[in-house]
Coordinates of C-alpha atoms in Angstrom, one line a residue:
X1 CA -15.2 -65.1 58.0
X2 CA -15.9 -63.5 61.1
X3 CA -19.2 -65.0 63.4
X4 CA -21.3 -61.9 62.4
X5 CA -20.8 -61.8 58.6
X6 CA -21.9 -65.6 58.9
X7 CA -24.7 -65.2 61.2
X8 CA -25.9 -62.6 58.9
X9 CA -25.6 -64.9 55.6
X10 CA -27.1 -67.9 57.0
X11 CA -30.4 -65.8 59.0
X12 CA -30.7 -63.4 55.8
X13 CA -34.3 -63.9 54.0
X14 CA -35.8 -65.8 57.1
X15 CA -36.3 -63.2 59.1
X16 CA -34.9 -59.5 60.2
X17 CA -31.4 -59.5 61.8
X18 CA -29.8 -56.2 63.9
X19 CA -26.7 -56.0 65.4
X20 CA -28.2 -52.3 67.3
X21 CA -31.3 -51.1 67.1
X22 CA -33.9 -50.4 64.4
X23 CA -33.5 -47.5 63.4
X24 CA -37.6 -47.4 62.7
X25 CA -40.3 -49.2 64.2
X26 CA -39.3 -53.1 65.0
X27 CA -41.0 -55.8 63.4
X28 CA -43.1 -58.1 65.2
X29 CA -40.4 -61.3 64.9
X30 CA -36.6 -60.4 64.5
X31 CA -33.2 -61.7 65.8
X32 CA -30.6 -59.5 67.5
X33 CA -27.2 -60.7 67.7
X34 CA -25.0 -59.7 70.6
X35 CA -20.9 -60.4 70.0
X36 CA -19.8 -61.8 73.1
X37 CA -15.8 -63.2 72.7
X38 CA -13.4 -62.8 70.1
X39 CA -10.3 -64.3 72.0
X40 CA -6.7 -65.0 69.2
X41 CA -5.2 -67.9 71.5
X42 CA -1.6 -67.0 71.8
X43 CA 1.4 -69.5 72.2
X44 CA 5.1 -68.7 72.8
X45 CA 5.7 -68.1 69.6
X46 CA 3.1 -65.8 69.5
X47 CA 1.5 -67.0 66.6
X48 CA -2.4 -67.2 67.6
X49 CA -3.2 -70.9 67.3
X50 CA -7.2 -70.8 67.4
X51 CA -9.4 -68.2 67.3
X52 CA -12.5 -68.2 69.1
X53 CA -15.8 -66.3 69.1
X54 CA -19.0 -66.2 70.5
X55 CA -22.5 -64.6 69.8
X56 CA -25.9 -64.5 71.6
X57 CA -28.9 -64.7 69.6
X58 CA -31.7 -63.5 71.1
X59 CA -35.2 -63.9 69.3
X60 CA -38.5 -61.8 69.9
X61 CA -41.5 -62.5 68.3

């Protein structure tokens, strides 16, 4: 599961989430979530040992 897809199921139903903009007027409280880092960790045998990634969350209300 990728950082997104679970960001999005866990902050679902508690309030608005956008990856881009609205594409109508904002609500007052939401959450936008900015992908920052998806790095595949690569070893000499170039199988990809750890996969990391990193989001920002930024709330307005």
């Amino acid at each position: 599961m990728s950082i997104l897809a679970g960001l999005n199921a866990l902050l679902t139903g508690s309030i608005p989430v956008e990856t881009g903009i609205f594409s109508g007027k904002a609500p007052d409280e939401y959450v936008v979530i900015t992908p920052l880092l998806d790095i595949f960790e690569v070893h000499a045998d170039d199988v990809p040992g750890l996969e990391v990634q990193e989001a920002r969350l930024s709330l307005f209300c």
